[in-house]
Amino acid sequence: MADLLQRGMAWLEAKRTKFMTQLVVYQRGSDTVEVPATIGETVFNIDDGGGALLRIESRDYLICAADMVLGEIPILPKRGDRIRETSSDQTYVYEVVGPGDEPCWRWSDGYRTTMRIHTKQVDMEEVT
């Protein structure tokens, strides 16, 4: 018998992907793939070493691991990759990065089906 929780998570993941995503472009160098992503955020509190906490907000993209394929090769996110999100007449460009010593991505579920990718905005382009 399959794990009931795993089946439930798969059902939820299918609903999230169908009803709570928009298409974005994941880019590594000149390679790109269009993937459905749910947009979220994470707030990090980073100790600056001098007794102050820095509050850093990350724009996050939840993407199915099965969709993360570049040139027919499955990939994991890495610092410096880009995510391009188009909204009406603007394309917002986000760089994959984790603040301080934080990783730039993590698994969003216990079954390693969805990645939560942390980013920061680095550019904005007009759509022509």
mmCIF file of N, CA and C in Angstrom:
data_model
loop_
_atom_site.group_PDB
_atom_site.id
_atom_site.type_symbol
_atom_site.label_atom_id
_atom_site.label_comp_id
_atom_site.label_asym_id
_atom_site.label_seq_id
_atom_site.Cartn_x
_atom_site.Cartn_y
_atom_site.Cartn_z
ATOM 1 N N MET A 1 0.847 -1.182 0.000
ATOM 2 C CA MET A 1 0.000 0.000 0.000
ATOM 3 C C MET A 1 0.890 1.243 0.000
ATOM 4 N N ALA A 2 0.600 2.195 -0.869
ATOM 5 C CA ALA A 2 1.381 3.426 -0.968
ATOM 6 C C ALA A 2 1.134 4.301 0.257
ATOM 7 N N ASP A 3 2.101 5.118 0.557
ATOM 8 C CA ASP A 3 2.025 6.060 1.672
ATOM 9 C C ASP A 3 0.854 7.016 1.435
ATOM 10 N N LEU A 4 -0.125 7.018 2.343
ATOM 11 C CA LEU A 4 -1.318 7.855 2.196
ATOM 12 C C LEU A 4 -0.952 9.335 2.169
ATOM 13 N N LEU A 5 -0.009 9.741 3.000
ATOM 14 C CA LEU A 5 0.412 11.135 3.025
ATOM 15 C C LEU A 5 1.074 11.527 1.704
ATOM 16 N N GLN A 6 1.884 10.639 1.153
ATOM 17 C CA GLN A 6 2.541 10.924 -0.121
ATOM 18 C C GLN A 6 1.509 11.069 -1.237
ATOM 19 N N ARG A 7 0.494 10.214 -1.242
ATOM 20 C CA ARG A 7 -0.574 10.334 -2.255
ATOM 21 C C ARG A 7 -1.325 11.644 -2.092
ATOM 22 N N GLY A 8 -1.591 12.027 -0.851
ATOM 23 C CA GLY A 8 -2.267 13.299 -0.599
ATOM 24 C C GLY A 8 -1.432 14.484 -1.057
ATOM 25 N N MET A 9 -0.123 14.439 -0.789
ATOM 26 C CA MET A 9 0.771 15.517 -1.235
ATOM 27 C C MET A 9 0.826 15.587 -2.755
ATOM 28 N N ALA A 10 0.817 14.446 -3.418
ATOM 29 C CA ALA A 10 0.821 14.432 -4.888
ATOM 30 C C ALA A 10 -0.456 15.068 -5.421
ATOM 31 N N TRP A 11 -1.584 14.780 -4.776
ATOM 32 C CA TRP A 11 -2.862 15.380 -5.192
ATOM 33 C C TRP A 11 -2.809 16.895 -5.008
ATOM 34 N N LEU A 12 -2.316 17.344 -3.838
ATOM 35 C CA LEU A 12 -2.204 18.783 -3.582
ATOM 36 C C LEU A 12 -1.258 19.460 -4.574
ATOM 37 N N GLU A 13 -0.156 18.798 -4.876
ATOM 38 C CA GLU A 13 0.807 19.356 -5.825
ATOM 39 C C GLU A 13 0.180 19.520 -7.205
ATOM 40 N N ALA A 14 -0.609 18.553 -7.627
ATOM 41 C CA ALA A 14 -1.292 18.651 -8.922
ATOM 42 C C ALA A 14 -2.262 19.829 -8.928
ATOM 43 N N LYS A 15 -2.980 20.048 -7.824
ATOM 44 C CA LYS A 15 -3.916 21.181 -7.728
ATOM 45 C C LYS A 15 -3.159 22.505 -7.700
ATOM 46 N N ARG A 16 -2.043 22.564 -6.950
ATOM 47 C CA ARG A 16 -1.251 23.795 -6.913
ATOM 48 C C ARG A 16 -0.751 24.151 -8.303
ATOM 49 N N THR A 17 -0.242 23.145 -8.994
ATOM 50 C CA THR A 17 0.300 23.380 -10.330
ATOM 51 C C THR A 17 -0.789 23.808 -11.317
ATOM 52 N N LYS A 18 -1.978 23.230 -11.187
ATOM 53 C CA LYS A 18 -3.062 23.541 -12.121
ATOM 54 C C LYS A 18 -3.701 24.903 -11.855
ATOM 55 N N PHE A 19 -3.866 25.279 -10.578
ATOM 56 C CA PHE A 19 -4.670 26.448 -10.249
ATOM 57 C C PHE A 19 -3.903 27.623 -9.634
ATOM 58 N N MET A 20 -2.659 27.423 -9.235
ATOM 59 C CA MET A 20 -1.955 28.482 -8.506
ATOM 60 C C MET A 20 -0.588 28.805 -9.103
ATOM 61 N N THR A 21 -0.463 28.701 -10.412
ATOM 62 C CA THR A 21 0.830 28.965 -11.035
ATOM 63 C C THR A 21 0.692 29.936 -12.197
ATOM 64 N N GLN A 22 1.821 30.488 -12.572
ATOM 65 C CA GLN A 22 1.934 31.234 -13.816
ATOM 66 C C GLN A 22 3.231 30.802 -14.473
ATOM 67 N N LEU A 23 3.306 30.952 -15.770
ATOM 68 C CA LEU A 23 4.508 30.532 -16.483
ATOM 69 C C LEU A 23 5.624 31.553 -16.290
ATOM 70 N N VAL A 24 6.810 31.051 -15.971
ATOM 71 C CA VAL A 24 8.019 31.858 -15.882
ATOM 72 C C VAL A 24 9.096 31.148 -16.695
ATOM 73 N N VAL A 25 10.160 31.856 -16.980
ATOM 74 C CA VAL A 25 11.277 31.263 -17.723
ATOM 75 C C VAL A 25 12.460 31.108 -16.769
ATOM 76 N N TYR A 26 12.926 29.862 -16.623
ATOM 77 C CA TYR A 26 14.122 29.582 -15.823
ATOM 78 C C TYR A 26 15.298 29.584 -16.785
ATOM 79 N N GLN A 27 16.377 30.296 -16.421
ATOM 80 C CA GLN A 27 17.499 30.488 -17.331
ATOM 81 C C GLN A 27 18.828 30.201 -16.638
ATOM 82 N N ARG A 28 19.657 29.434 -17.316
ATOM 83 C CA ARG A 28 21.045 29.210 -16.898
ATOM 84 C C ARG A 28 21.897 29.456 -18.126
ATOM 85 N N GLY A 29 22.640 30.552 -18.108
ATOM 86 C CA GLY A 29 23.400 30.928 -19.297
ATOM 87 C C GLY A 29 22.447 31.192 -20.439
ATOM 88 N N SER A 30 22.674 30.537 -21.571
ATOM 89 C CA SER A 30 21.779 30.718 -22.732
ATOM 90 C C SER A 30 20.668 29.668 -22.783
ATOM 91 N N ASP A 31 20.689 28.708 -21.860
ATOM 92 C CA ASP A 31 19.656 27.669 -21.821
ATOM 93 C C ASP A 31 18.455 28.157 -21.019
ATOM 94 N N THR A 32 17.253 27.909 -21.551
ATOM 95 C CA THR A 32 16.031 28.331 -20.869
ATOM 96 C C THR A 32 14.988 27.229 -20.926
ATOM 97 N N VAL A 33 14.061 27.273 -19.952
ATOM 98 C CA VAL A 33 12.909 26.390 -19.961
ATOM 99 C C VAL A 33 11.746 27.159 -19.347
ATOM 100 N N GLU A 34 10.568 27.057 -19.967
ATOM 101 C CA GLU A 34 9.369 27.685 -19.425
ATOM 102 C C GLU A 34 8.713 26.701 -18.467
ATOM 103 N N VAL A 35 8.455 27.157 -17.231
ATOM 104 C CA VAL A 35 7.904 26.277 -16.196
ATOM 105 C C VAL A 35 6.764 26.983 -15.466
ATOM 106 N N PRO A 36 5.771 26.213 -14.994
ATOM 107 C CA PRO A 36 4.751 26.808 -14.135
ATOM 108 C C PRO A 36 5.321 26.985 -12.725
ATOM 109 N N ALA A 37 5.071 28.143 -12.124
ATOM 110 C CA ALA A 37 5.610 28.431 -10.795
ATOM 111 C C ALA A 37 4.571 29.141 -9.941
ATOM 112 N N THR A 38 4.566 28.809 -8.666
ATOM 113 C CA THR A 38 3.780 29.540 -7.680
ATOM 114 C C THR A 38 4.715 30.549 -7.034
ATOM 115 N N ILE A 39 4.264 31.789 -6.935
ATOM 116 C CA ILE A 39 5.109 32.850 -6.410
ATOM 117 C C ILE A 39 4.821 33.047 -4.919
ATOM 118 N N GLY A 40 5.894 33.139 -4.147
ATOM 119 C CA GLY A 40 5.770 33.350 -2.712
ATOM 120 C C GLY A 40 6.911 34.207 -2.213
ATOM 121 N N GLU A 41 7.118 34.186 -0.907
ATOM 122 C CA GLU A 41 8.235 34.927 -0.342
ATOM 123 C C GLU A 41 8.708 34.239 0.934
ATOM 124 N N THR A 42 9.953 34.535 1.273
ATOM 125 C CA THR A 42 10.520 34.086 2.539
ATOM 126 C C THR A 42 11.194 35.294 3.172
ATOM 127 N N VAL A 43 11.005 35.461 4.472
ATOM 128 C CA VAL A 43 11.676 36.530 5.212
ATOM 129 C C VAL A 43 12.804 35.892 6.008
ATOM 130 N N PHE A 44 14.020 36.380 5.775
ATOM 131 C CA PHE A 44 15.202 35.903 6.488
ATOM 132 C C PHE A 44 15.618 36.960 7.504
ATOM 133 N N ASN A 45 15.980 36.550 8.686
ATOM 134 C CA ASN A 45 16.590 37.420 9.681
ATOM 135 C C ASN A 45 18.027 36.961 9.844
ATOM 136 N N ILE A 46 18.953 37.767 9.327
ATOM 137 C CA ILE A 46 20.361 37.412 9.284
ATOM 138 C C ILE A 46 21.128 38.257 10.299
ATOM 139 N N ASP A 47 21.908 37.597 11.159
ATOM 140 C CA ASP A 47 22.752 38.297 12.126
ATOM 141 C C ASP A 47 23.942 38.886 11.370
ATOM 142 N N ASP A 48 24.131 40.199 11.505
ATOM 143 C CA ASP A 48 25.236 40.846 10.776
ATOM 144 C C ASP A 48 26.581 40.708 11.485
ATOM 145 N N GLY A 49 26.596 40.016 12.624
ATOM 146 C CA GLY A 49 27.842 39.810 13.363
ATOM 147 C C GLY A 49 28.154 40.931 14.336
ATOM 148 N N GLY A 50 27.427 42.023 14.232
ATOM 149 C CA GLY A 50 27.654 43.170 15.117
ATOM 150 C C GLY A 50 26.506 43.391 16.085
ATOM 151 N N GLY A 51 25.648 42.402 16.206
ATOM 152 C CA GLY A 51 24.540 42.521 17.147
ATOM 153 C C GLY A 51 23.229 42.982 16.530
ATOM 154 N N ALA A 52 23.210 43.223 15.239
ATOM 155 C CA ALA A 52 21.980 43.654 14.570
ATOM 156 C C ALA A 52 21.457 42.534 13.676
ATOM 157 N N LEU A 53 20.149 42.469 13.555
ATOM 158 C CA LEU A 53 19.526 41.517 12.637
ATOM 159 C C LEU A 53 19.111 42.246 11.370
ATOM 160 N N LEU A 54 19.510 41.692 10.254
ATOM 161 C CA LEU A 54 19.091 42.237 8.964
ATOM 162 C C LEU A 54 17.865 41.468 8.507
ATOM 163 N N ARG A 55 16.815 42.171 8.111
ATOM 164 C CA ARG A 55 15.591 41.543 7.613
ATOM 165 C C ARG A 55 15.646 41.582 6.093
ATOM 166 N N ILE A 56 15.688 40.414 5.486
ATOM 167 C CA ILE A 56 15.806 40.315 4.027
ATOM 168 C C ILE A 56 14.626 39.513 3.500
ATOM 169 N N GLU A 57 13.922 40.080 2.523
ATOM 170 C CA GLU A 57 12.805 39.375 1.894
ATOM 171 C C GLU A 57 13.246 38.821 0.554
ATOM 172 N N SER A 58 12.893 37.571 0.325
ATOM 173 C CA SER A 58 13.223 36.894 -0.930
ATOM 174 C C SER A 58 11.931 36.638 -1.692
ATOM 175 N N ARG A 59 11.947 36.868 -2.995
ATOM 176 C CA ARG A 59 10.821 36.442 -3.834
ATOM 177 C C ARG A 59 11.106 34.993 -4.189
ATOM 178 N N ASP A 60 10.171 34.128 -3.860
ATOM 179 C CA ASP A 60 10.373 32.702 -4.053
ATOM 180 C C ASP A 60 9.509 32.168 -5.182
ATOM 181 N N TYR A 61 10.014 31.136 -5.828
ATOM 182 C CA TYR A 61 9.274 30.440 -6.877
ATOM 183 C C TYR A 61 9.212 28.972 -6.502
ATOM 184 N N LEU A 62 7.996 28.448 -6.376
ATOM 185 C CA LEU A 62 7.804 27.025 -6.125
ATOM 186 C C LEU A 62 7.620 26.340 -7.467
ATOM 187 N N ILE A 63 8.538 25.448 -7.792
ATOM 188 C CA ILE A 63 8.573 24.793 -9.100
ATOM 189 C C ILE A 63 8.733 23.292 -8.893
ATOM 190 N N CYS A 64 7.969 22.505 -9.643
ATOM 191 C CA CYS A 64 8.085 21.043 -9.578
ATOM 192 C C CYS A 64 9.470 20.625 -10.070
ATOM 193 N N ALA A 65 10.103 19.739 -9.331
ATOM 194 C CA ALA A 65 11.426 19.245 -9.716
ATOM 195 C C ALA A 65 11.395 18.610 -11.103
ATOM 196 N N ALA A 66 10.289 17.945 -11.433
ATOM 197 C CA ALA A 66 10.177 17.283 -12.737
ATOM 198 C C ALA A 66 10.211 18.274 -13.903
ATOM 199 N N ASP A 67 9.883 19.551 -13.640
ATOM 200 C CA ASP A 67 9.898 20.573 -14.690
ATOM 201 C C ASP A 67 11.266 21.214 -14.876
ATOM 202 N N MET A 68 12.179 20.976 -13.951
ATOM 203 C CA MET A 68 13.496 21.615 -14.000
ATOM 204 C C MET A 68 14.448 20.799 -14.873
ATOM 205 N N VAL A 69 14.284 20.972 -16.169
ATOM 206 C CA VAL A 69 15.070 20.232 -17.156
ATOM 207 C C VAL A 69 15.606 21.231 -18.180
ATOM 208 N N LEU A 70 16.923 21.266 -18.327
ATOM 209 C CA LEU A 70 17.556 22.111 -19.343
ATOM 210 C C LEU A 70 18.343 21.220 -20.295
ATOM 211 N N GLY A 71 18.056 21.329 -21.579
ATOM 212 C CA GLY A 71 18.756 20.503 -22.561
ATOM 213 C C GLY A 71 18.606 19.019 -22.293
ATOM 214 N N GLU A 72 17.429 18.600 -21.880
ATOM 215 C CA GLU A 72 17.087 17.208 -21.588
ATOM 216 C C GLU A 72 17.796 16.651 -20.350
ATOM 217 N N ILE A 73 18.407 17.538 -19.542
ATOM 218 C CA ILE A 73 19.099 17.107 -18.336
ATOM 219 C C ILE A 73 18.413 17.722 -17.116
ATOM 220 N N PRO A 74 17.974 16.893 -16.158
ATOM 221 C CA PRO A 74 17.383 17.444 -14.930
ATOM 222 C C PRO A 74 18.437 18.256 -14.166
ATOM 223 N N ILE A 75 18.026 19.405 -13.641
ATOM 224 C CA ILE A 75 18.961 20.268 -12.924
ATOM 225 C C ILE A 75 18.420 20.632 -11.544
ATOM 226 N N LEU A 76 19.317 21.075 -10.696
ATOM 227 C CA LEU A 76 18.974 21.705 -9.437
ATOM 228 C C LEU A 76 19.328 23.180 -9.564
ATOM 229 N N PRO A 77 18.589 24.073 -8.913
ATOM 230 C CA PRO A 77 18.910 25.500 -8.998
ATOM 231 C C PRO A 77 20.307 25.780 -8.456
ATOM 232 N N LYS A 78 20.931 26.827 -8.989
ATOM 233 C CA LYS A 78 22.209 27.249 -8.428
ATOM 234 C C LYS A 78 22.310 28.763 -8.507
ATOM 235 N N ARG A 79 23.120 29.305 -7.607
ATOM 236 C CA ARG A 79 23.309 30.757 -7.562
ATOM 237 C C ARG A 79 23.697 31.289 -8.937
ATOM 238 N N GLY A 80 23.100 32.428 -9.284
ATOM 239 C CA GLY A 80 23.415 33.055 -10.555
ATOM 240 C C GLY A 80 22.443 32.716 -11.663
ATOM 241 N N ASP A 81 21.673 31.630 -11.522
ATOM 242 C CA ASP A 81 20.621 31.349 -12.504
ATOM 243 C C ASP A 81 19.613 32.495 -12.458
ATOM 244 N N ARG A 82 18.794 32.600 -13.471
ATOM 245 C CA ARG A 82 17.813 33.689 -13.538
ATOM 246 C C ARG A 82 16.410 33.128 -13.741
ATOM 247 N N ILE A 83 15.437 33.871 -13.219
ATOM 248 C CA ILE A 83 14.026 33.582 -13.470
ATOM 249 C C ILE A 83 13.410 34.852 -14.040
ATOM 250 N N ARG A 84 12.755 34.712 -15.179
ATOM 251 C CA ARG A 84 12.143 35.841 -15.871
ATOM 252 C C ARG A 84 10.627 35.715 -15.762
ATOM 253 N N GLU A 85 10.016 36.727 -15.178
ATOM 254 C CA GLU A 85 8.573 36.745 -14.931
ATOM 255 C C GLU A 85 7.972 37.931 -15.684
ATOM 256 N N THR A 86 7.069 37.652 -16.628
ATOM 257 C CA THR A 86 6.453 38.708 -17.415
ATOM 258 C C THR A 86 5.066 39.015 -16.868
ATOM 259 N N SER A 87 4.819 40.317 -16.682
ATOM 260 C CA SER A 87 3.531 40.801 -16.203
ATOM 261 C C SER A 87 3.153 42.007 -17.054
ATOM 262 N N SER A 88 2.093 41.888 -17.807
ATOM 263 C CA SER A 88 1.620 42.893 -18.773
ATOM 264 C C SER A 88 2.769 43.337 -19.679
ATOM 265 N N ASP A 89 3.267 44.555 -19.535
ATOM 266 C CA ASP A 89 4.290 45.050 -20.465
ATOM 267 C C ASP A 89 5.698 45.074 -19.861
ATOM 268 N N GLN A 90 5.911 44.366 -18.752
ATOM 269 C CA GLN A 90 7.219 44.334 -18.105
ATOM 270 C C GLN A 90 7.677 42.887 -17.889
ATOM 271 N N THR A 91 8.970 42.663 -18.047
ATOM 272 C CA THR A 91 9.574 41.392 -17.645
ATOM 273 C C THR A 91 10.504 41.696 -16.487
ATOM 274 N N TYR A 92 10.235 41.046 -15.364
ATOM 275 C CA TYR A 92 11.044 41.211 -14.167
ATOM 276 C C TYR A 92 12.066 40.078 -14.138
ATOM 277 N N VAL A 93 13.315 40.432 -13.926
ATOM 278 C CA VAL A 93 14.401 39.454 -13.927
ATOM 279 C C VAL A 93 14.888 39.283 -12.490
ATOM 280 N N TYR A 94 14.868 38.027 -12.028
ATOM 281 C CA TYR A 94 15.281 37.698 -10.673
ATOM 282 C C TYR A 94 16.478 36.753 -10.737
ATOM 283 N N GLU A 95 17.439 36.975 -9.850
ATOM 284 C CA GLU A 95 18.606 36.106 -9.772
ATOM 285 C C GLU A 95 18.437 35.139 -8.602
ATOM 286 N N VAL A 96 18.793 33.889 -8.836
ATOM 287 C CA VAL A 96 18.729 32.867 -7.795
ATOM 288 C C VAL A 96 19.863 33.132 -6.812
ATOM 289 N N VAL A 97 19.493 33.373 -5.553
ATOM 290 C CA VAL A 97 20.483 33.695 -4.532
ATOM 291 C C VAL A 97 19.861 33.488 -3.154
ATOM 292 N N GLY A 98 20.663 33.053 -2.223
ATOM 293 C CA GLY A 98 20.240 32.969 -0.827
ATOM 294 C C GLY A 98 21.005 34.020 -0.044
ATOM 295 N N PRO A 99 20.350 34.726 0.863
ATOM 296 C CA PRO A 99 21.053 35.774 1.604
ATOM 297 C C PRO A 99 22.063 35.191 2.595
ATOM 298 N N GLY A 100 23.196 35.842 2.725
ATOM 299 C CA GLY A 100 24.226 35.390 3.669
ATOM 300 C C GLY A 100 24.662 33.976 3.367
ATOM 301 N N ASP A 101 24.652 33.132 4.382
ATOM 302 C CA ASP A 101 25.054 31.738 4.221
ATOM 303 C C ASP A 101 23.878 30.819 3.918
ATOM 304 N N GLU A 102 22.701 31.398 3.720
ATOM 305 C CA GLU A 102 21.512 30.594 3.435
ATOM 306 C C GLU A 102 21.625 29.956 2.048
ATOM 307 N N PRO A 103 21.090 28.753 1.875
ATOM 308 C CA PRO A 103 21.093 28.143 0.536
ATOM 309 C C PRO A 103 20.143 28.909 -0.384
ATOM 310 N N CYS A 104 20.356 28.778 -1.679
ATOM 311 C CA CYS A 104 19.520 29.508 -2.642
ATOM 312 C C CYS A 104 18.216 28.776 -2.952
ATOM 313 N N TRP A 105 18.070 27.565 -2.468
ATOM 314 C CA TRP A 105 16.825 26.823 -2.660
ATOM 315 C C TRP A 105 16.732 25.734 -1.607
ATOM 316 N N ARG A 106 15.525 25.182 -1.465
ATOM 317 C CA ARG A 106 15.310 24.059 -0.563
ATOM 318 C C ARG A 106 14.105 23.279 -1.056
ATOM 319 N N TRP A 107 13.981 22.060 -0.576
ATOM 320 C CA TRP A 107 12.796 21.281 -0.901
ATOM 321 C C TRP A 107 11.615 21.860 -0.147
ATOM 322 N N SER A 108 10.486 21.924 -0.796
ATOM 323 C CA SER A 108 9.285 22.477 -0.183
ATOM 324 C C SER A 108 8.428 21.403 0.470
ATOM 325 N N ASP A 109 8.753 20.148 0.213
ATOM 326 C CA ASP A 109 7.968 19.047 0.775
ATOM 327 C C ASP A 109 8.909 17.892 1.129
ATOM 328 N N GLY A 110 8.401 16.984 1.919
ATOM 329 C CA GLY A 110 9.205 15.869 2.375
ATOM 330 C C GLY A 110 9.473 14.799 1.331
ATOM 331 N N TYR A 111 8.837 14.904 0.178
ATOM 332 C CA TYR A 111 8.995 13.879 -0.865
ATOM 333 C C TYR A 111 9.848 14.364 -2.039
ATOM 334 N N ARG A 112 10.421 15.542 -1.892
ATOM 335 C CA ARG A 112 11.324 16.118 -2.896
ATOM 336 C C ARG A 112 10.678 16.231 -4.274
ATOM 337 N N THR A 113 9.457 16.746 -4.285
ATOM 338 C CA THR A 113 8.781 16.955 -5.565
ATOM 339 C C THR A 113 8.749 18.419 -5.974
ATOM 340 N N THR A 114 8.840 19.329 -4.990
ATOM 341 C CA THR A 114 8.742 20.762 -5.276
ATOM 342 C C THR A 114 9.915 21.501 -4.665
ATOM 343 N N MET A 115 10.503 22.412 -5.466
ATOM 344 C CA MET A 115 11.617 23.229 -4.998
ATOM 345 C C MET A 115 11.102 24.626 -4.658
ATOM 346 N N ARG A 116 11.605 25.202 -3.579
ATOM 347 C CA ARG A 116 11.360 26.602 -3.250
ATOM 348 C C ARG A 116 12.661 27.328 -3.553
ATOM 349 N N ILE A 117 12.642 28.165 -4.585
ATOM 350 C CA ILE A 117 13.844 28.827 -5.071
ATOM 351 C C ILE A 117 13.817 30.285 -4.621
ATOM 352 N N HIS A 118 14.862 30.720 -3.893
ATOM 353 C CA HIS A 118 14.962 32.082 -3.373
ATOM 354 C C HIS A 118 15.646 32.972 -4.412
ATOM 355 N N THR A 119 15.113 34.185 -4.596
ATOM 356 C CA THR A 119 15.661 35.104 -5.600
ATOM 357 C C THR A 119 15.655 36.541 -5.098
ATOM 358 N N LYS A 120 16.326 37.393 -5.861
ATOM 359 C CA LYS A 120 16.215 38.838 -5.683
ATOM 360 C C LYS A 120 16.121 39.464 -7.069
ATOM 361 N N GLN A 121 15.380 40.562 -7.160
ATOM 362 C CA GLN A 121 15.211 41.234 -8.452
ATOM 363 C C GLN A 121 16.501 41.945 -8.827
ATOM 364 N N VAL A 122 16.921 41.737 -10.096
ATOM 365 C CA VAL A 122 18.158 42.387 -10.563
ATOM 366 C C VAL A 122 17.938 43.245 -11.797
ATOM 367 N N ASP A 123 16.780 43.127 -12.437
ATOM 368 C CA ASP A 123 16.539 43.903 -13.655
ATOM 369 C C ASP A 123 15.058 43.934 -13.965
ATOM 370 N N MET A 124 14.685 44.862 -14.844
ATOM 371 C CA MET A 124 13.329 44.972 -15.341
ATOM 372 C C MET A 124 13.416 45.421 -16.797
ATOM 373 N N GLU A 125 12.695 44.738 -17.671
ATOM 374 C CA GLU A 125 12.771 45.040 -19.095
ATOM 375 C C GLU A 125 11.373 45.289 -19.636
ATOM 376 N N GLU A 126 11.272 46.171 -20.599
ATOM 377 C CA GLU A 126 9.994 46.411 -21.257
ATOM 378 C C GLU A 126 9.771 45.319 -22.293
ATOM 379 N N VAL A 127 8.536 44.810 -22.359
ATOM 380 C CA VAL A 127 8.189 43.813 -23.357
ATOM 381 C C VAL A 127 7.879 44.553 -24.647
ATOM 382 N N THR A 128 8.485 44.091 -25.739
ATOM 383 C CA THR A 128 8.260 44.754 -27.030
ATOM 384 C C THR A 128 7.452 43.891 -27.957
#
